[in-house]
PDB file of C-alpha atoms in Angstrom:
ATOM      1  CA  MET F  11     123.714  72.299  98.635  1.00 49.00           C
ATOM      2  CA  ALA F  12     121.404  72.117  95.616  1.00 52.00           C
ATOM      3  CA  SER F  13     118.597  69.610  95.497  1.00 52.00           C
ATOM      4  CA  SER F  14     118.785  66.988  92.776  1.00 54.00           C
ATOM      5  CA  SER F  15     115.130  67.635  91.839  1.00 61.00           C
ATOM      6  CA  ARG F  16     115.898  71.161  90.597  1.00 67.00           C
ATOM      7  CA  LEU F  17     116.128  71.888  86.911  1.00 65.00           C
ATOM      8  CA  PRO F  18     119.471  73.109  85.612  1.00 75.00           C
ATOM      9  CA  LYS F  19     119.817  76.889  85.323  1.00 83.00           C
ATOM     10  CA  HIS F  20     118.276  78.152  82.115  1.00 85.00           C
ATOM     11  CA  ASN F  21     120.033  80.821  80.065  1.00 88.00           C
ATOM     12  CA  TRP F  22     117.273  82.808  78.401  1.00 91.00           C
ATOM     13  CA  THR F  23     117.725  83.765  74.777  1.00 90.00           C
ATOM     14  CA  LYS F  24     116.412  87.039  73.389  1.00 92.00           C
ATOM     15  CA  GLU F  25     113.877  85.053  71.345  1.00 93.00           C
ATOM     16  CA  GLU F  26     112.624  83.189  74.444  1.00 93.00           C
ATOM     17  CA  GLU F  27     112.262  86.375  76.468  1.00 93.00           C
ATOM     18  CA  GLU F  28     110.374  88.071  73.638  1.00 94.00           C
ATOM     19  CA  GLY F  29     108.147  84.988  73.351  1.00 93.00           C
ATOM     20  CA  LEU F  30     107.468  85.094  77.075  1.00 93.00           C
ATOM     21  CA  ILE F  31     106.537  88.788  76.996  1.00 94.00           C
ATOM     22  CA  GLU F  32     104.306  88.218  73.966  1.00 93.00           C
ATOM     23  CA  SER F  33     102.634  85.253  75.689  1.00 91.00           C
ATOM     24  CA  LEU F  34     102.054  87.260  78.872  1.00 90.00           C
ATOM     25  CA  MET F  35     100.383  89.987  76.847  1.00 91.00           C
ATOM     26  CA  GLU F  36      98.204  87.403  75.094  1.00 90.00           C
ATOM     27  CA  LEU F  37      97.117  86.006  78.476  1.00 86.00           C
ATOM     28  CA  VAL F  38      96.148  89.487  79.641  1.00 85.00           C
ATOM     29  CA  ASN F  39      94.220  90.116  76.399  1.00 84.00           C
ATOM     30  CA  ALA F  40      92.444  86.752  76.541  1.00 80.00           C
ATOM     31  CA  GLY F  41      91.211  87.294  80.090  1.00 75.00           C
ATOM     32  CA  GLY F  42      90.128  84.589  82.484  1.00 67.00           C
ATOM     33  CA  LEU F  43      93.531  83.946  84.061  1.00 63.00           C
ATOM     34  CA  ARG F  44      93.686  87.093  86.181  1.00 64.00           C
ATOM     35  CA  SER F  45      92.216  87.602  89.626  1.00 59.00           C
ATOM     36  CA  ASP F  46      90.311  90.690  90.739  1.00 57.00           C
ATOM     37  CA  ASN F  47      93.563  92.194  92.045  1.00 53.00           C
ATOM     38  CA  GLU F  48      95.093  91.854  88.547  1.00 58.00           C
ATOM     39  CA  THR F  49      97.509  89.056  89.486  1.00 66.00           C
ATOM     40  CA  PHE F  50      97.518  85.799  87.571  1.00 72.00           C
ATOM     41  CA  ARG F  51      95.543  82.785  88.773  1.00 72.00           C
ATOM     42  CA  LEU F  52      96.901  79.306  89.414  1.00 74.00           C
ATOM     43  CA  GLY F  53      97.695  77.412  86.252  1.00 77.00           C
ATOM     44  CA  TYR F  54      98.929  80.368  84.247  1.00 85.00           C
ATOM     45  CA  LEU F  55     102.547  79.139  84.353  1.00 88.00           C
ATOM     46  CA  ASN F  56     101.615  75.844  82.692  1.00 88.00           C
ATOM     47  CA  GLN F  57      99.638  77.780  80.083  1.00 87.00           C
ATOM     48  CA  LEU F  58     102.673  79.996  79.426  1.00 89.00           C
ATOM     49  CA  ALA F  59     104.909  76.916  79.088  1.00 91.00           C
ATOM     50  CA  ARG F  60     102.530  75.482  76.459  1.00 90.00           C
ATOM     51  CA  MET F  61     102.421  78.799  74.610  1.00 90.00           C
ATOM     52  CA  MET F  62     106.217  79.041  74.668  1.00 90.00           C
ATOM     53  CA  ALA F  63     106.581  75.490  73.334  1.00 90.00           C
ATOM     54  CA  PHE F  64     104.247  76.381  70.468  1.00 90.00           C
ATOM     55  CA  LYS F  65     105.943  79.711  69.669  1.00 90.00           C
ATOM     56  CA  ILE F  66     109.516  78.465  69.975  1.00 89.00           C
ATOM     57  CA  PRO F  67     109.740  74.789  69.026  1.00 88.00           C
ATOM     58  CA  GLY F  68     112.722  73.126  70.642  1.00 85.00           C
ATOM     59  CA  SER F  69     112.780  75.564  73.533  1.00 83.00           C
ATOM     60  CA  ASN F  70     112.879  73.645  76.776  1.00 82.00           C
ATOM     61  CA  VAL F  71     111.327  76.248  79.086  1.00 88.00           C
ATOM     62  CA  HIS F  72     109.454  74.783  82.059  1.00 88.00           C
ATOM     63  CA  ALA F  73     106.843  76.429  84.293  1.00 89.00           C
ATOM     64  CA  SER F  74     109.328  76.817  87.177  1.00 89.00           C
ATOM     65  CA  THR F  75     111.842  78.469  84.838  1.00 90.00           C
ATOM     66  CA  ILE F  76     109.123  80.819  83.596  1.00 91.00           C
ATOM     67  CA  ASP F  77     108.094  81.626  87.164  1.00 91.00           C
ATOM     68  CA  SER F  78     111.657  82.566  88.039  1.00 91.00           C
ATOM     69  CA  ARG F  79     111.982  84.801  84.962  1.00 93.00           C
ATOM     70  CA  ILE F  80     108.637  86.502  85.579  1.00 92.00           C
ATOM     71  CA  LYS F  81     109.648  87.290  89.164  1.00 92.00           C
ATOM     72  CA  LEU F  82     112.884  88.858  87.917  1.00 93.00           C
ATOM     73  CA  LEU F  83     111.116  90.869  85.185  1.00 94.00           C
ATOM     74  CA  LYS F  84     108.428  91.994  87.616  1.00 92.00           C
ATOM     75  CA  ARG F  85     110.983  93.090  90.214  1.00 94.00           C
ATOM     76  CA  MET F  86     112.936  95.039  87.573  1.00 94.00           C
ATOM     77  CA  PHE F  87     109.760  96.574  86.133  1.00 94.00           C
ATOM     78  CA  HIS F  88     108.484  97.784  89.518  1.00 94.00           C
ATOM     79  CA  SER F  89     111.899  99.194  90.439  1.00 94.00           C
ATOM     80  CA  ILE F  90     112.009 101.181  87.210  1.00 95.00           C
ATOM     81  CA  ALA F  91     108.358 102.243  87.604  1.00 94.00           C
ATOM     82  CA  ASP F  92     109.170 103.532  91.101  1.00 94.00           C
ATOM     83  CA  MET F  93     112.117 105.544  89.793  1.00 94.00           C
ATOM     84  CA  ARG F  94     109.930 106.957  87.001  1.00 92.00           C
ATOM     85  CA  GLY F  95     107.111 107.761  89.406  1.00 89.00           C
ATOM     86  CA  PRO F  96     105.922 111.249  90.311  1.00 86.00           C
ATOM     87  CA  THR F  97     107.274 111.063  93.866  1.00 82.00           C
ATOM     88  CA  CYS F  98     110.823 110.291  92.769  1.00 83.00           C
ATOM     89  CA  SER F  99     113.190 112.968  91.508  1.00 87.00           C
ATOM     90  CA  GLY F 100     116.627 112.783  89.956  1.00 91.00           C
ATOM     91  CA  PHE F 101     115.788 109.954  87.544  1.00 94.00           C
ATOM     92  CA  ARG F 102     114.998 110.171  83.849  1.00 94.00           C
ATOM     93  CA  TRP F 103     113.882 107.590  81.318  1.00 94.00           C
ATOM     94  CA  ASN F 104     115.873 107.393  78.106  1.00 94.00           C
ATOM     95  CA  ASP F 105     113.205 106.243  75.657  1.00 93.00           C
ATOM     96  CA  GLU F 106     115.731 105.616  72.904  1.00 94.00           C
ATOM     97  CA  GLN F 107     117.953 103.335  75.022  1.00 93.00           C
ATOM     98  CA  LYS F 108     115.006 102.130  77.190  1.00 95.00           C
ATOM     99  CA  CYS F 109     116.872 102.687  80.447  1.00 94.00           C
ATOM    100  CA  ILE F 110     116.936 104.725  83.655  1.00 95.00           C
ATOM    101  CA  VAL F 111     119.404 107.598  83.638  1.00 95.00           C
ATOM    102  CA  ALA F 112     120.596 109.397  86.774  1.00 94.00           C
ATOM    103  CA  GLU F 113     123.701 110.687  88.468  1.00 95.00           C
ATOM    104  CA  LYS F 114     125.590 107.820  90.051  1.00 94.00           C
ATOM    105  CA  GLU F 115     125.380 109.345  93.531  1.00 95.00           C
ATOM    106  CA  VAL F 116     121.586 109.775  93.255  1.00 93.00           C
ATOM    107  CA  PHE F 117     121.200 106.193  92.055  1.00 95.00           C
ATOM    108  CA  ASP F 118     123.512 104.765  94.749  1.00 95.00           C
ATOM    109  CA  ASN F 119     121.540 106.567  97.465  1.00 93.00           C
ATOM    110  CA  TRP F 120     118.297 105.181  96.014  1.00 94.00           C
ATOM    111  CA  VAL F 121     119.650 101.624  95.989  1.00 93.00           C
ATOM    112  CA  LYS F 122     120.445 101.852  99.721  1.00 94.00           C
ATOM    113  CA  SER F 123     116.722 101.891 100.479  1.00 92.00           C
ATOM    114  CA  HIS F 124     115.613 100.050  97.317  1.00 92.00           C
ATOM    115  CA  PRO F 125     118.026  97.122  96.829  1.00 93.00           C
ATOM    116  CA  ALA F 126     115.898  95.600  94.052  1.00 92.00           C
ATOM    117  CA  ALA F 127     117.014  98.490  91.828  1.00 93.00           C
ATOM    118  CA  LYS F 128     120.682  97.502  92.033  1.00 94.00           C
ATOM    119  CA  GLY F 129     122.232  97.198  88.591  1.00 93.00           C
ATOM    120  CA  LEU F 130     119.455  99.033  86.722  1.00 94.00           C
ATOM    121  CA  LEU F 131     121.294 102.318  86.122  1.00 94.00           C
ATOM    122  CA  ASN F 132     121.816 102.746  82.362  1.00 93.00           C
ATOM    123  CA  LYS F 133     120.768  99.098  81.840  1.00 95.00           C
ATOM    124  CA  SER F 134     118.503  98.581  78.850  1.00 95.00           C
ATOM    125  CA  PHE F 135     115.045  97.272  79.709  1.00 95.00           C
ATOM    126  CA  PRO F 136     113.442  97.040  76.260  1.00 94.00           C
ATOM    127  CA  HIS F 137     110.139  95.515  77.341  1.00 94.00           C
ATOM    128  CA  TYR F 138     109.122  98.217  79.823  1.00 94.00           C
ATOM    129  CA  ASP F 139     106.071  99.327  77.837  1.00 93.00           C
ATOM    130  CA  GLU F 140     104.793  95.779  77.322  1.00 93.00           C
ATOM    131  CA  LEU F 141     105.354  94.901  80.970  1.00 92.00           C
ATOM    132  CA  SER F 142     103.520  98.019  82.100  1.00 91.00           C
ATOM    133  CA  TYR F 143     100.527  96.526  80.306  1.00 88.00           C
ATOM    134  CA  VAL F 144     101.053  93.180  82.059  1.00 87.00           C
ATOM    135  CA  PHE F 145     102.141  94.276  85.565  1.00 84.00           C
ATOM    136  CA  GLY F 146     101.141  97.923  85.745  1.00 76.00           C
ATOM    137  CA  LYS F 147      97.873  97.386  87.597  1.00 61.00           C
ATOM    138  CA  ASP F 148      98.911  94.715  90.091  1.00 51.00           C
ATOM    139  CA  ARG F 149      99.779  97.283  92.754  1.00 47.00           C
ATOM    140  CA  ALA F 150      98.819 100.857  93.495  1.00 46.00           C
ATOM    141  CA  THR F 151     101.436 103.464  92.653  1.00 44.00           C
ATOM    142  CA  GLY F 152     101.765 107.187  92.210  1.00 44.00           C
ATOM    143  CA  GLY F 153      98.677 109.237  91.541  1.00 44.00           C
ATOM    144  CA  ARG F 154      96.338 106.272  91.767  1.00 43.00           C
ATOM    145  CA  VAL F 155      97.076 105.653  95.444  1.00 42.00           C
ATOM    146  CA  GLU F 156      94.315 106.711  97.820  1.00 38.00           C
ATOM    147  CA  SER F 157      94.428 106.941 101.573  1.00 33.00           C
ATOM    148  CA  SER F 158      91.484 105.710 103.596  1.00 31.00           C
ATOM    149  CA  ALA F 159      90.326 109.334 103.881  1.00 32.00           C
ATOM    150  CA  ASP F 160      90.221 109.615 100.062  1.00 35.00           C
ATOM    151  CA  VAL F 161      88.165 106.518  99.435  1.00 35.00           C
ATOM    152  CA  ARG F 162      84.575 107.305  98.595  1.00 36.00           C
ATOM    153  CA  SER F 163      83.289 103.743  98.410  1.00 38.00           C
ATOM    154  CA  ASN F 164      80.666 104.422 101.089  1.00 40.00           C
ATOM    155  CA  ASP F 165      79.296 107.487  99.320  1.00 40.00           C
ATOM    156  CA  SER F 166      75.794 106.629  98.149  1.00 39.00           C
ATOM    157  CA  ALA F 167      75.569 109.469  95.612  1.00 43.00           C
ATOM    158  CA  GLY F 168      74.643 108.113  92.216  1.00 40.00           C
ATOM    159  CA  TYR F 169      73.208 104.853  93.517  1.00 36.00           C
ATOM    160  CA  GLU F 170      69.527 104.043  93.636  1.00 43.00           C
ATOM    161  CA  SER F 171      68.197 102.449  96.769  1.00 39.00           C
ATOM    162  CA  PHE F 172      66.329  99.175  96.614  1.00 37.00           C
ATOM    163  CA  ALA F 173      63.858  97.495  98.898  1.00 41.00           C
ATOM    164  CA  ALA F 174      64.665  94.062 100.214  1.00 39.00           C
ATOM    165  CA  ASP F 175      61.662  91.799  99.741  1.00 43.00           C
ATOM    166  CA  PHE F 176      62.691  89.340 102.389  1.00 40.00           C
ATOM    167  CA  ALA F 177      63.350  89.424 106.102  1.00 44.00           C
ATOM    168  CA  PRO F 178      66.804  88.146 107.014  1.00 43.00           C
ATOM    169  CA  ASN F 179      66.956  85.185 109.335  1.00 43.00           C
ATOM    170  CA  THR F 180      68.724  86.426 112.443  1.00 43.00           C
ATOM    171  CA  ASP F 181      67.843  83.464 114.652  1.00 46.00           C
ATOM    172  CA  PHE F 182      71.329  81.974 114.938  1.00 43.00           C
ATOM    173  CA  GLN F 183      72.068  78.881 116.949  1.00 47.00           C
ATOM    174  CA  PRO F 184      74.894  79.295 119.496  1.00 47.00           C
ATOM    175  CA  MET F 185      78.244  77.969 118.310  1.00 44.00           C
ATOM    176  CA  TYR F 186      79.160  76.593 121.716  1.00 45.00           C
ATOM    177  CA  ARG F 187      77.407  75.822 124.939  1.00 48.00           C
ATOM    178  CA  SER F 188      78.650  77.191 128.203  1.00 49.00           C
ATOM    179  CA  ARG F 189      79.428  74.371 130.625  1.00 52.00           C
ATOM    180  CA  ILE F 190      79.886  75.731 134.102  1.00 54.00           C
ATOM    181  CA  GLU F 191      80.076  73.004 136.659  1.00 51.00           C
ATOM    182  CA  HIS F 192      79.250  73.762 140.230  1.00 53.00           C
ATOM    183  CA  VAL F 193      81.464  72.199 142.801  1.00 54.00           C
ATOM    184  CA  ALA F 194      79.624  71.345 145.999  1.00 51.00           C
TER     185      ALA F 194
END
């Protein structure tokens, strides 16, 4: 049973979706609303709602509606990116139609282990390039993935050493006191 506090389902127009994609790209360009892991910080949905209201007067798109649409777009984008990735064979990208192309059997087998990809075969996804700019770095994929053996973050080559001019205070107070009671 639906809660009465929920907004009615929003049917996105092409203009609204294009405005959302454009606004997302502007947020990425502006900086300041992304965390170190390339995901958006709190408050970005309200900012997007304001941007959408400015771009498309009369559009009644709320932050929760935007959140729902972004989750859908992100899920579709990552599914397509996985199918286009170097470790996946049998899929092609039709740049003219902006869709994934594959034999039906290959696609159906893929969907068994990747249910988020359901319905994406031959389905146009015109904003793939823009969304790769927005979502492309929020998770490691393909050739950029490193195992713990590949990571060289502890390699000191190329770094100059420095002398610490202070002695660290290592005199810590105990966090708890042992209370052993002796029973006579």
